Short mmCIF file of C-alpha atoms and ligand atoms in Angstrom, two decimals:
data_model
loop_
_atom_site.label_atom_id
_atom_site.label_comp_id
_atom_site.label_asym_id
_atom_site.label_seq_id
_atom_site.Cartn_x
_atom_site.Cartn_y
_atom_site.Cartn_z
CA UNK X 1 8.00 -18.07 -7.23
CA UNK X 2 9.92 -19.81 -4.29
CA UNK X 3 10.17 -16.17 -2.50
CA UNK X 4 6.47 -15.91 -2.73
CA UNK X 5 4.79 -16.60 -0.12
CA UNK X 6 2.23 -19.79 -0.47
CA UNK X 7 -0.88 -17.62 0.59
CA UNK X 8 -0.34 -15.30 -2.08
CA UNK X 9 -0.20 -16.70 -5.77
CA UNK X 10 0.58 -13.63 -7.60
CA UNK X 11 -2.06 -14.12 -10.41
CA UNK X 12 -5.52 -11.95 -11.00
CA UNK X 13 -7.19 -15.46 -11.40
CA UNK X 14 -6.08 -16.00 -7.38
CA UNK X 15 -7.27 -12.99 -6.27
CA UNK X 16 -10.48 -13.15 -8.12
CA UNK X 17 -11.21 -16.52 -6.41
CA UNK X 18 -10.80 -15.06 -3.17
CA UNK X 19 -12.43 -11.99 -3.79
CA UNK X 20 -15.25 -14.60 -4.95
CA UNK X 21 -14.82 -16.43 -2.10
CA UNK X 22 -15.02 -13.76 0.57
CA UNK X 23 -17.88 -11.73 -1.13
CA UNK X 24 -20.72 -13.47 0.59
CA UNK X 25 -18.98 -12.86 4.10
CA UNK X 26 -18.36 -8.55 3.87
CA UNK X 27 -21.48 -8.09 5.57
CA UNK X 28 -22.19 -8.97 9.07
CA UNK X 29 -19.54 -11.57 9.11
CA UNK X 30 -17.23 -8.99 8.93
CA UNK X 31 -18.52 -6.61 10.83
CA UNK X 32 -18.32 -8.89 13.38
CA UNK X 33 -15.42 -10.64 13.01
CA UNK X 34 -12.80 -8.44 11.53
CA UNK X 35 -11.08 -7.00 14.33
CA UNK X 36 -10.06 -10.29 15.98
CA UNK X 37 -6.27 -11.51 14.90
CA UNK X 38 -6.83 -15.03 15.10
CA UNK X 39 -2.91 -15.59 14.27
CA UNK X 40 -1.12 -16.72 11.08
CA UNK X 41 -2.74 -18.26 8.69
CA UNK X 42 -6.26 -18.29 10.37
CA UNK X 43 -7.23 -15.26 8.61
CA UNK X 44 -10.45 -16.06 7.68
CA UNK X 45 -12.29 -13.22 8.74
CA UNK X 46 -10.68 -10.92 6.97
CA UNK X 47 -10.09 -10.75 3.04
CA UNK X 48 -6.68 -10.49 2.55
CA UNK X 49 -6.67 -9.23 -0.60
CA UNK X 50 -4.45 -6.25 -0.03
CA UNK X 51 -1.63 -7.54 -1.68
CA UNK X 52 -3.85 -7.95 -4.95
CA UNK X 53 -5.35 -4.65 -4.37
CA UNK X 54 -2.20 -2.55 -4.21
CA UNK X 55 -0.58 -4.35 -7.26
CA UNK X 56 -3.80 -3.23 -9.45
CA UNK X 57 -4.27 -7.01 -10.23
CA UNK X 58 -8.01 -5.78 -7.97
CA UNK X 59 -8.84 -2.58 -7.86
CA UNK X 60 -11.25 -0.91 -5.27
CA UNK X 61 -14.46 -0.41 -7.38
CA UNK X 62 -14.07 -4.54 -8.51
CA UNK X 63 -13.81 -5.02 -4.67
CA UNK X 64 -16.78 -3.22 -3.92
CA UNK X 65 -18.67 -4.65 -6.78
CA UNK X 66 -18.16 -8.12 -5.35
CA UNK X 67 -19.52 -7.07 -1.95
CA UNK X 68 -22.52 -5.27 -3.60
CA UNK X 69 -23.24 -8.40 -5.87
CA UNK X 70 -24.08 -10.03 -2.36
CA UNK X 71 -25.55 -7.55 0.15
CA UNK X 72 -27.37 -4.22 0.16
CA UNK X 73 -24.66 -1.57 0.50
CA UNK X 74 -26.30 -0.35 4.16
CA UNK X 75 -25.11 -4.19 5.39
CA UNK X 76 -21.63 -4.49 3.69
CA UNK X 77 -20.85 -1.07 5.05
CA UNK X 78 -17.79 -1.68 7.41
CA UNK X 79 -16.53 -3.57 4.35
CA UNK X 80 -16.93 -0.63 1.79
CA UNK X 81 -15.21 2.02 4.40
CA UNK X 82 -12.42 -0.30 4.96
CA UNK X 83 -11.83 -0.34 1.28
CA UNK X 84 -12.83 3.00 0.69
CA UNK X 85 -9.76 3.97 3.53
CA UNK X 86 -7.17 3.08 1.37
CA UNK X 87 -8.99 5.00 -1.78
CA UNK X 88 -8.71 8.19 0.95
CA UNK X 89 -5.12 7.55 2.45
CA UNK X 90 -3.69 7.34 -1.34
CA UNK X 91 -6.20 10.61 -2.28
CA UNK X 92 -4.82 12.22 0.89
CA UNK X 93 -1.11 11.56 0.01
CA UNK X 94 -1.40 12.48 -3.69
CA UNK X 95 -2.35 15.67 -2.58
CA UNK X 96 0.54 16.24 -0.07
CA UNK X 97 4.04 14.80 -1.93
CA UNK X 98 5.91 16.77 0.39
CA UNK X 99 4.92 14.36 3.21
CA UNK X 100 6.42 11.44 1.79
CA UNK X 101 9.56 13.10 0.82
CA UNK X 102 9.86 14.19 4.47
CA UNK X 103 9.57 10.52 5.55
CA UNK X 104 12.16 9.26 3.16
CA UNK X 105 14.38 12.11 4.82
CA UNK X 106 13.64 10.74 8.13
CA UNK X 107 14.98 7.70 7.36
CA UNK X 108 18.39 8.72 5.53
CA UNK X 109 18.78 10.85 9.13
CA UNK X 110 18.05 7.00 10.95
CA UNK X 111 20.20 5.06 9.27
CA UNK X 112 22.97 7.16 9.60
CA UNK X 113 21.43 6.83 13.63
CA UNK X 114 21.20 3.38 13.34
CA UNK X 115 24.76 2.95 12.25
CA UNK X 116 26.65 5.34 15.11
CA UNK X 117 24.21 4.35 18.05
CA UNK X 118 24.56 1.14 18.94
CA UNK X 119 21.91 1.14 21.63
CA UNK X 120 19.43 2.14 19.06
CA UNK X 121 20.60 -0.21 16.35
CA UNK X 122 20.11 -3.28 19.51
CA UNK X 123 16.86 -2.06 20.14
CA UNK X 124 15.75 -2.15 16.55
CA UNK X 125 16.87 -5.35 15.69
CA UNK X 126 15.49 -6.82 18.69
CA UNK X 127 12.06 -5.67 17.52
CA UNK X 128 12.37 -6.47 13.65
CA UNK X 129 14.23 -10.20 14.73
CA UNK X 130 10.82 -10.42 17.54
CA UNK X 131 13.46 -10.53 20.77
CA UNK X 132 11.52 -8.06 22.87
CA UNK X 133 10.35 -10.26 25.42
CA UNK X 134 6.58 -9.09 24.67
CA UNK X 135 5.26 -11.76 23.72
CA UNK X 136 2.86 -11.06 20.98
CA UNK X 137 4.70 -8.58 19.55
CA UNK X 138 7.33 -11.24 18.79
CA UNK X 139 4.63 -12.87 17.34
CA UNK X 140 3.43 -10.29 14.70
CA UNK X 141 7.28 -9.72 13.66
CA UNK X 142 7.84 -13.06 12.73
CA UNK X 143 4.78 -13.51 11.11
CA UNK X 144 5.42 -10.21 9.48
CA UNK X 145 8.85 -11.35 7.86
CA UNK X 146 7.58 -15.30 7.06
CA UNK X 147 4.19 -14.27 5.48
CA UNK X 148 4.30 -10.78 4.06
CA UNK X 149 1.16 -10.44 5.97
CA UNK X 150 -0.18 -8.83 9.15
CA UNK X 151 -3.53 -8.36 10.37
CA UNK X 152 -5.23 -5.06 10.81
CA UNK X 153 -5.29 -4.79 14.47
CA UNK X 154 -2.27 -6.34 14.76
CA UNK X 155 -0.47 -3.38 12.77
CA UNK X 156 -2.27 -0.87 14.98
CA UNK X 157 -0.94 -2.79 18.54
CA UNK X 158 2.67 -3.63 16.81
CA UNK X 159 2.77 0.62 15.63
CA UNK X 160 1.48 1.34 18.96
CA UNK X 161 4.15 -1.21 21.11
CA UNK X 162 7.32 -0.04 18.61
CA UNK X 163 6.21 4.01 19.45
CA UNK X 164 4.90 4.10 23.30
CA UNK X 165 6.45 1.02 25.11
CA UNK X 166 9.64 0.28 22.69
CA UNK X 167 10.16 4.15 22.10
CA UNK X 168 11.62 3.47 18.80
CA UNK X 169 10.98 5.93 16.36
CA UNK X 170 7.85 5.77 14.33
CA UNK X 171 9.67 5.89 10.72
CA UNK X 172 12.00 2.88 11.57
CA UNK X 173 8.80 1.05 12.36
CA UNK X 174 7.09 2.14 8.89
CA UNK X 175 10.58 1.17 7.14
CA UNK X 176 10.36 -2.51 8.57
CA UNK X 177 6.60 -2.97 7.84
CA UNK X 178 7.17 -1.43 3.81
CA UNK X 179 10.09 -3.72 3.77
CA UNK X 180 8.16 -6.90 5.00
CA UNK X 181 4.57 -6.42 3.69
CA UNK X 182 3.39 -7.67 0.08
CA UNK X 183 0.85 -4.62 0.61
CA UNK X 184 3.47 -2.49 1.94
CA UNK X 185 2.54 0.98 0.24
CA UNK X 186 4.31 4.32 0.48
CA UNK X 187 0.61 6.13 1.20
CA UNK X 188 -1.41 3.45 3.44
CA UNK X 189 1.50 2.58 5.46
CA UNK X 190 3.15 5.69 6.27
CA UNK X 191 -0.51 7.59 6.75
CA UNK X 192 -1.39 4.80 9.11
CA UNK X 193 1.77 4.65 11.34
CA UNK X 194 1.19 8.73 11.36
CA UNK X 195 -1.85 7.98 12.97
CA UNK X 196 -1.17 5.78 15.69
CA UNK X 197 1.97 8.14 16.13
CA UNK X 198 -0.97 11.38 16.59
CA UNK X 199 1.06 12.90 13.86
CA UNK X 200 -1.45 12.22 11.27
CA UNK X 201 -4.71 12.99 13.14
CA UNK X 202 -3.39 16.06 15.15
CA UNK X 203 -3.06 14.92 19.14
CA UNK X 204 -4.86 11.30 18.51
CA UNK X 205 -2.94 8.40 19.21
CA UNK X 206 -3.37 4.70 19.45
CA UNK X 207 -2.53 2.60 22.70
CA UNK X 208 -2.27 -0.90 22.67
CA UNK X 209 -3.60 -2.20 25.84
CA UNK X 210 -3.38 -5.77 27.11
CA UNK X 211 -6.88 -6.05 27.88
CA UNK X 212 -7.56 -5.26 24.34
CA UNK X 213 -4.93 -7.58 22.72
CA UNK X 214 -6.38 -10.38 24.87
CA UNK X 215 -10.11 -10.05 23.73
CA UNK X 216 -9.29 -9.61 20.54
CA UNK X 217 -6.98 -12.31 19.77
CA UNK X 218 -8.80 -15.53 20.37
CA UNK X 219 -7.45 -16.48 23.71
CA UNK X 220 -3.37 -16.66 22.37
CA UNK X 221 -2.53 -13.60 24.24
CA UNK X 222 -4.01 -13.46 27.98
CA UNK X 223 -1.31 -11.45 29.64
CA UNK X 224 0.84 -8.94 28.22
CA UNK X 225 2.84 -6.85 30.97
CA UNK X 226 4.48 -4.35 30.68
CA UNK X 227 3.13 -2.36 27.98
CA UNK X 228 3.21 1.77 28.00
CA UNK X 229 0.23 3.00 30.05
CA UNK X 230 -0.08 6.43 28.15
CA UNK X 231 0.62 7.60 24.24
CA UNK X 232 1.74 10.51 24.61
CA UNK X 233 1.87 12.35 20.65
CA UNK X 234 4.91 12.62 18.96
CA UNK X 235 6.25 16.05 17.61
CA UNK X 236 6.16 16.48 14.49
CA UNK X 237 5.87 19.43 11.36
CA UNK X 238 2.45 19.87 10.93
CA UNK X 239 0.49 18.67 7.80
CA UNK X 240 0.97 20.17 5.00
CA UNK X 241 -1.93 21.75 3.21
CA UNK X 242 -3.38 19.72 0.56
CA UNK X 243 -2.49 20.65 -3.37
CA UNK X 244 -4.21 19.89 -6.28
CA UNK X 245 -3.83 16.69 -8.21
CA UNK X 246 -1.93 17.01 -11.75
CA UNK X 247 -4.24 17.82 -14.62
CA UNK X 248 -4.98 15.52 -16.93
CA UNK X 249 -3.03 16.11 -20.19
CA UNK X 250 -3.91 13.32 -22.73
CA UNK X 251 -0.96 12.00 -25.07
CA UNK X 252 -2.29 10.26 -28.29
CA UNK X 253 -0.19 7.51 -28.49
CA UNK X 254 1.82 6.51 -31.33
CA UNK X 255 2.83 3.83 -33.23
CA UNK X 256 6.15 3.19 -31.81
CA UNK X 257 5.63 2.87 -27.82
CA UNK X 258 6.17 0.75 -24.97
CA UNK X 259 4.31 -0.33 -22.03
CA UNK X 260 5.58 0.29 -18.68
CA UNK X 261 4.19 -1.61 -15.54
CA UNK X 262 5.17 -1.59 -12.09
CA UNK X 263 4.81 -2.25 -8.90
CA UNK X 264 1.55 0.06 -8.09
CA UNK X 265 -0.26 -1.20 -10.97
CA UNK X 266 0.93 -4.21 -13.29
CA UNK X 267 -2.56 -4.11 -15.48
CA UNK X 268 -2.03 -3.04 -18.83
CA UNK X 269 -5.40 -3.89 -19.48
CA UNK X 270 -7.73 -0.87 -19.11
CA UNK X 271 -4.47 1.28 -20.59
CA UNK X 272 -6.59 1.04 -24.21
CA UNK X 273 -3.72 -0.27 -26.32
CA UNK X 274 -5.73 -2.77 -27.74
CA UNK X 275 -6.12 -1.01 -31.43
CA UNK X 276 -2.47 0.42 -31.24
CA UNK X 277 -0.40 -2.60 -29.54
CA UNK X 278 2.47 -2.17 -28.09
CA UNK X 279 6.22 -2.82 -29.49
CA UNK X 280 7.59 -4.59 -26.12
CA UNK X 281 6.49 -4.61 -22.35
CA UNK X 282 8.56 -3.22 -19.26
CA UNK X 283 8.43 -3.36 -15.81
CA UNK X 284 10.15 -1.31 -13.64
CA UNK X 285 10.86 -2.73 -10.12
CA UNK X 286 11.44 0.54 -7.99
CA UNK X 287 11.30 -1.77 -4.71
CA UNK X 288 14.49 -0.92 -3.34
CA UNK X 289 13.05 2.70 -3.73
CA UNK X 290 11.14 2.32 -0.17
CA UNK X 291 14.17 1.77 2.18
CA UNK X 292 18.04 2.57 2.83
CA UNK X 293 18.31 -1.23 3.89
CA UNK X 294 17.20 -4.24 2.22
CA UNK X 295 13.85 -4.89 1.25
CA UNK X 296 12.76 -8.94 1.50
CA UNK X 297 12.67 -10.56 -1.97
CA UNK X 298 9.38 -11.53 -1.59
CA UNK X 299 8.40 -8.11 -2.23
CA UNK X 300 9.10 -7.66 -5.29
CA UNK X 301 9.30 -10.98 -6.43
CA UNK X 302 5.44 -11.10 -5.51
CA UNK X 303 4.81 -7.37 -7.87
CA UNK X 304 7.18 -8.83 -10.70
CA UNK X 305 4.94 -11.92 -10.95
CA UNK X 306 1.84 -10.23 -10.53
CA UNK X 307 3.19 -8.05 -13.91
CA UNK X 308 4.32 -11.07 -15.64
CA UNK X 309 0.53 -12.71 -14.95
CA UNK X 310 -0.74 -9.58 -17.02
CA UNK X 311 2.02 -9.30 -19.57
CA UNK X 312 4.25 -12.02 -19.69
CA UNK X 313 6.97 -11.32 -22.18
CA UNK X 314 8.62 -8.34 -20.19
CA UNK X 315 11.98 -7.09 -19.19
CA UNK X 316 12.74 -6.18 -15.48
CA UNK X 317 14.48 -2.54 -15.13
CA UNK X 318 15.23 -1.23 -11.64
CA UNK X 319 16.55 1.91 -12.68
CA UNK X 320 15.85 5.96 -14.64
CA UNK X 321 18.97 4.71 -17.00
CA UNK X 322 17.57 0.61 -16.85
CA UNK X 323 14.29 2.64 -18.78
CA UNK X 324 16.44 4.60 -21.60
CA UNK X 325 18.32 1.52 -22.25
CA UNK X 326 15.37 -0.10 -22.82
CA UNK X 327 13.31 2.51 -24.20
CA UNK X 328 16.68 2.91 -26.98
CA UNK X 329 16.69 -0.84 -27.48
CA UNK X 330 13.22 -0.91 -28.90
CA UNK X 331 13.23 2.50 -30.80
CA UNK X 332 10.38 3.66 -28.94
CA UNK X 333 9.33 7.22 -29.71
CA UNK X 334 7.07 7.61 -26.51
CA UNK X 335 6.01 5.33 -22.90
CA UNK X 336 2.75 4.32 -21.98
CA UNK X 337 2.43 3.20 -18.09
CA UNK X 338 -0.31 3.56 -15.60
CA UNK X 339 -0.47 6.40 -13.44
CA UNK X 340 2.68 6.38 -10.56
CA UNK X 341 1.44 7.79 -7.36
CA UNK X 342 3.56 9.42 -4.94
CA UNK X 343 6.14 6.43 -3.38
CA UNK X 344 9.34 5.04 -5.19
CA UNK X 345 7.78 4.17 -8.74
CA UNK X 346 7.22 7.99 -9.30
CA UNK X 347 10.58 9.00 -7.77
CA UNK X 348 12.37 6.62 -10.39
CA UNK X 349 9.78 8.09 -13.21
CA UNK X 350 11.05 11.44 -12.47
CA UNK X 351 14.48 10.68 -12.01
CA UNK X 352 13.69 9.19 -15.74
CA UNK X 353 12.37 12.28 -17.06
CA UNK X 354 15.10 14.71 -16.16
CA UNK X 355 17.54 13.08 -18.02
CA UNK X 356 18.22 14.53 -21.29
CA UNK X 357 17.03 11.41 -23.55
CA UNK X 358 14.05 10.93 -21.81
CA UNK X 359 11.20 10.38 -24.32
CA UNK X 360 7.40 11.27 -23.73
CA UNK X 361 5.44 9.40 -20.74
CA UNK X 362 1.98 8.75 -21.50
CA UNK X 363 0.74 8.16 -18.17
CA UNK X 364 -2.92 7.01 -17.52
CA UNK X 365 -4.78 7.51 -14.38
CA UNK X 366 -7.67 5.38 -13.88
CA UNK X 367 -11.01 7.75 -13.89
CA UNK X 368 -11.85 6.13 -10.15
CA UNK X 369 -8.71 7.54 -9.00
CA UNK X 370 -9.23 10.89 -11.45
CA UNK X 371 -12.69 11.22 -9.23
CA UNK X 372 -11.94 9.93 -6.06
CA UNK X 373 -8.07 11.57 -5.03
CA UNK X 374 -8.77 15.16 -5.24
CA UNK X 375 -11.77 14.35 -2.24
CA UNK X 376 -8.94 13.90 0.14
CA UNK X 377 -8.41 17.28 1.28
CA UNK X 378 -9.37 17.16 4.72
CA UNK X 379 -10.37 13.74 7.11
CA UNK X 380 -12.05 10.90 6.64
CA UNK X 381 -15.23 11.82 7.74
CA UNK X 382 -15.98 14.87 5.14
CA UNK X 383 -14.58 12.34 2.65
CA UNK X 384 -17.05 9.52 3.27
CA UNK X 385 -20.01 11.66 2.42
CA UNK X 386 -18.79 10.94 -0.70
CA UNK X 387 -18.69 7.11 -0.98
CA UNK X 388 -22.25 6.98 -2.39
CA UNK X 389 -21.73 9.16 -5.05
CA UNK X 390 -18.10 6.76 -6.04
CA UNK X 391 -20.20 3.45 -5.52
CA UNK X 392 -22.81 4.67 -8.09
CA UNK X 393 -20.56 6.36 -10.86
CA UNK X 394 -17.25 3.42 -10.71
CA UNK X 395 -18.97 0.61 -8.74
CA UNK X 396 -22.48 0.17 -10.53
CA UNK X 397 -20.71 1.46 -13.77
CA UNK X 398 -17.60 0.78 -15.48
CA UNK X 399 -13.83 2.51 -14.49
CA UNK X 400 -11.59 3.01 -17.29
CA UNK X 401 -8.54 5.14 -17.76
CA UNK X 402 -7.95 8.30 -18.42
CA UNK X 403 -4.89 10.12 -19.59
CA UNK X 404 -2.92 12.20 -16.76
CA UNK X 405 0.01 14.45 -17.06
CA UNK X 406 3.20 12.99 -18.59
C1 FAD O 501 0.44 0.69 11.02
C2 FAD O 501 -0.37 0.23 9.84
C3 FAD O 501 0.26 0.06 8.60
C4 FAD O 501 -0.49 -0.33 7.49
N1 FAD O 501 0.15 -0.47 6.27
C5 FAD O 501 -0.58 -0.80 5.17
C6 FAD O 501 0.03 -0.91 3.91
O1 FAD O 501 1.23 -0.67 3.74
N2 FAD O 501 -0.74 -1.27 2.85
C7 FAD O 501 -2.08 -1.52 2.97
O2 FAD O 501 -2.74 -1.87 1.97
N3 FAD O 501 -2.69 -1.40 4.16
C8 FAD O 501 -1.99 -1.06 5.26
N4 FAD O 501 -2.62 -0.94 6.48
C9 FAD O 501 -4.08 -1.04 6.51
C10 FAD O 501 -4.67 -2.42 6.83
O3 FAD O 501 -4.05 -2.95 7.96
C11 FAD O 501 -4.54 -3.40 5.66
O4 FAD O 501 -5.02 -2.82 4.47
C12 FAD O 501 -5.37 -4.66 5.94
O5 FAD O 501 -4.97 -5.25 7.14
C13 FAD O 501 -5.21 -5.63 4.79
O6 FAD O 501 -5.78 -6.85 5.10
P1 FAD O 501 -7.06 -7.38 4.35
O7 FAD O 501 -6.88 -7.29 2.88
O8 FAD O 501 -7.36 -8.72 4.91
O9 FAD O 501 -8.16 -6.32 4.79
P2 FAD O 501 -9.74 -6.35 4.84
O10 FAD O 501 -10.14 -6.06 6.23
O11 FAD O 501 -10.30 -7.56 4.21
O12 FAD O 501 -10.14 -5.06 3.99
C14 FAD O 501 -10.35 -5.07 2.56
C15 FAD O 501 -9.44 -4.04 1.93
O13 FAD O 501 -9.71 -2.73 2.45
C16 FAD O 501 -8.49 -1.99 2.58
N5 FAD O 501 -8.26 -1.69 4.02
C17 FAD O 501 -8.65 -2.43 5.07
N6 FAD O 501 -8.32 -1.83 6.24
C18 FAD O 501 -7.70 -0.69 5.89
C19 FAD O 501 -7.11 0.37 6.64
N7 FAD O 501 -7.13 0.39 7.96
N8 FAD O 501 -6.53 1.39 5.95
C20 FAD O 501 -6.51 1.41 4.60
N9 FAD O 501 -7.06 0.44 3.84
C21 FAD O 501 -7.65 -0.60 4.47
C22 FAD O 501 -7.36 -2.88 2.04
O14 FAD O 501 -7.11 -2.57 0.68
C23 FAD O 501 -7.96 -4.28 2.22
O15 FAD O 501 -7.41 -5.23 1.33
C24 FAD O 501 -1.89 -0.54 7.61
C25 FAD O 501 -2.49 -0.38 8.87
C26 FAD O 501 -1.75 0.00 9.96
C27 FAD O 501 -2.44 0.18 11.28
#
């Protein structure tokens, strides 16, 4: 636990106190308030539940719920389309693989850039170590590396300072927030650097401008010089077209299985063991999956403990063979683990099942995620016509799981 940082007990009990806690406030109060950065460890108007949210201890529907418990759904809208975003960026990535693989490319070509150019590798490290000179943007990267944490608009003006005024490129700046974050997700984060980038919505960029970053950060930042004056969009492949989510294939499960957690969703709970239980629990840390260099430990020290919360006799694997040895170990005939969306956790889970002793993955989806990912095919927009239609099937009823391919 020492890694962890103190604002984030890894524990469902933790985040449903703060999800309890900030209910009442995702109406107006966060309409209002949510786009000022009011600096570490003053985030009050914002939930930070992320973290809790991308490790499954939370999942979107329970967030909404909690909002709706409280306010009308016209009132707690802003709320419900911020949470709603991340159901769309993870839809949108499911449905595109290739784009993730292409970033993970990127950065293989980087470091190798990194490592020859020694003007580039100076520039970088002054922005990861915050020795820029700007001064907020110092800020957010030490705050970044001590907390685990950044605020909303403080990722959009850090993305937009690292691309436009820094002229680093935009996949080095991804790589140090996934390394950094405790929500740091292969879909959200590399979507949303995309976007400020104009990769992601074709042409549209995001500039950070001083006399924004001084109204909206509570008087700490009055005068920021120096900052790029135009974003101009960064060439890139265009995006690919969107696919089609694998089909659900349902695997009875049998006696002799295991459960396997990890790092995008530690809940065993809604995996419907509970009349078959399991022999032993895993968890597979695939952290090291998101970057050539080396991720903070309170990354996965944070996901680990949030699995351990749920399950808490379970051995760590990091590793396709660290599975087999364990699978062999138990005398499993077949694997049960939630769902693995595109990002490290299902590059290690294929990596598993191309080896020759790999035994049957039972992997559930959860029927939120069945429902909602396949409505990512174009923007945002066309995909929040569907929010009411989500609220009323997963957040006024119940989400379970469903079985997905193995
Ligand atoms: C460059 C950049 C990188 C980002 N990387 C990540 C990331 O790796 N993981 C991640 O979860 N979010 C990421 N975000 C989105 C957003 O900044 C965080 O989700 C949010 O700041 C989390 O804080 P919170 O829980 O207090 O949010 P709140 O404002 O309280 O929102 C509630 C929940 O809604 C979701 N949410 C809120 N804003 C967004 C958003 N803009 N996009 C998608 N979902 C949102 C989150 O799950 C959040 O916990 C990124 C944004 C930018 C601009």
């Amino acid at each position: 636990m020492a890694d962890i940082p103190e604002h984030f007990p890894p524990t469902r009990a933790a985040a449903l106190t703060r999800l309890e806690a900030f209910a009442p406030k995702t109406a107006g109060q966060y309409a209002k308030g949510r786009n000022v950065d009011f600096g570490a460890g003053r985030h009050e108007a914002v939930s930070t539940l992320s973290p809790y949210i991308r490790a499954r201890l939370l999942t979107e529907p329970e967030v909404a719920r909690a909002a709706l418990d409280h306010h009308r759904a016209a009132d707690a809208d802003k709320f419900l389309s911020e949470v709603f975003w991340r159901t769309y960026w993870k839809g949108w990535m499911e449905l595109r693989p290739a784009v993730w693989q292409m970033y993970r490319a990127d950065l293989n070509r980087l470091a190798d850039e990194v490592q020859t150019q020694s003007g580039l590798r100076q520039r970088w490290e002054d922005a990861c170590l915050g020795r820029t000179g700007i001064a907020p943007f110092d800020g957010w990267a030490k705050e970044l590396t001590q907390t685990g944490y950044l605020h909303n608009h403080a990722r959009m003006w850090f993305a937009s300072i690292w691309i436009f005024t820094l002229k680093l490129p935009w996949q080095l700046g991804a790589d140090f927030f996934l390394r950094h974050l405790l929500d740091g997700d292969a879909a959200v984060n590399t979507l949303s650097w995309r976007w400020v980038a104009g990769i992601q919505t074709v042409g549209k960029t995001y500039l950070a401008t001083e006399s924004n970053i001084a109204k909206f950060t509570d008087g700490r930042f009055t005068s920021v010089p120096g900052l790029a004056s135009d974003a101009p969009a960064i060439a890139y492949p265009p995006n690919p077209a969107a696919g089609l989510l694998p089909p659900a294939a349902p695997l009875p499960l049998v006696a002799r299985h295991g459960v396997l957690l990890h790092g995008d969703d530690c809940d065993p709970a809604p995996l419907r063991i509970n009349d078959m239980p399991p022999l032993t629990f895993g968890y597979l840390d695939a952290t090291q999956g998101h970057s050539p260099w080396q991720m903070a430990p309170h990354v996965a020290a944070f996901r680990r403990a949030a699995a351990r919360d749920r399950a808490p006799d379970l051995s760590v694997m990091d590793s396709a063979e660290g599975i087999a040895l364990w699978a062999q170990k138990h005398q499993l005939d077949q694997i049960v683990t939630p769902y693995a969306p595109v990002g490290p956790v299902q590059d290690v889970l294929q990596a598993y099942r191309a080896r020759p002793d790999a035994l049957p993955l039972n992997q559930r989806r959860r029927d939120f995620e069945e429902a909602a990912w396949p409505l990512a095919t174009k923007g945002f927009f066309p995909f929040r016509k569907h929010i009411p239609d989500l609220v009323n099937r997963f957040v006024r009823g119940q989400g379970t799981f469903s079985l997905a391919a193995g």
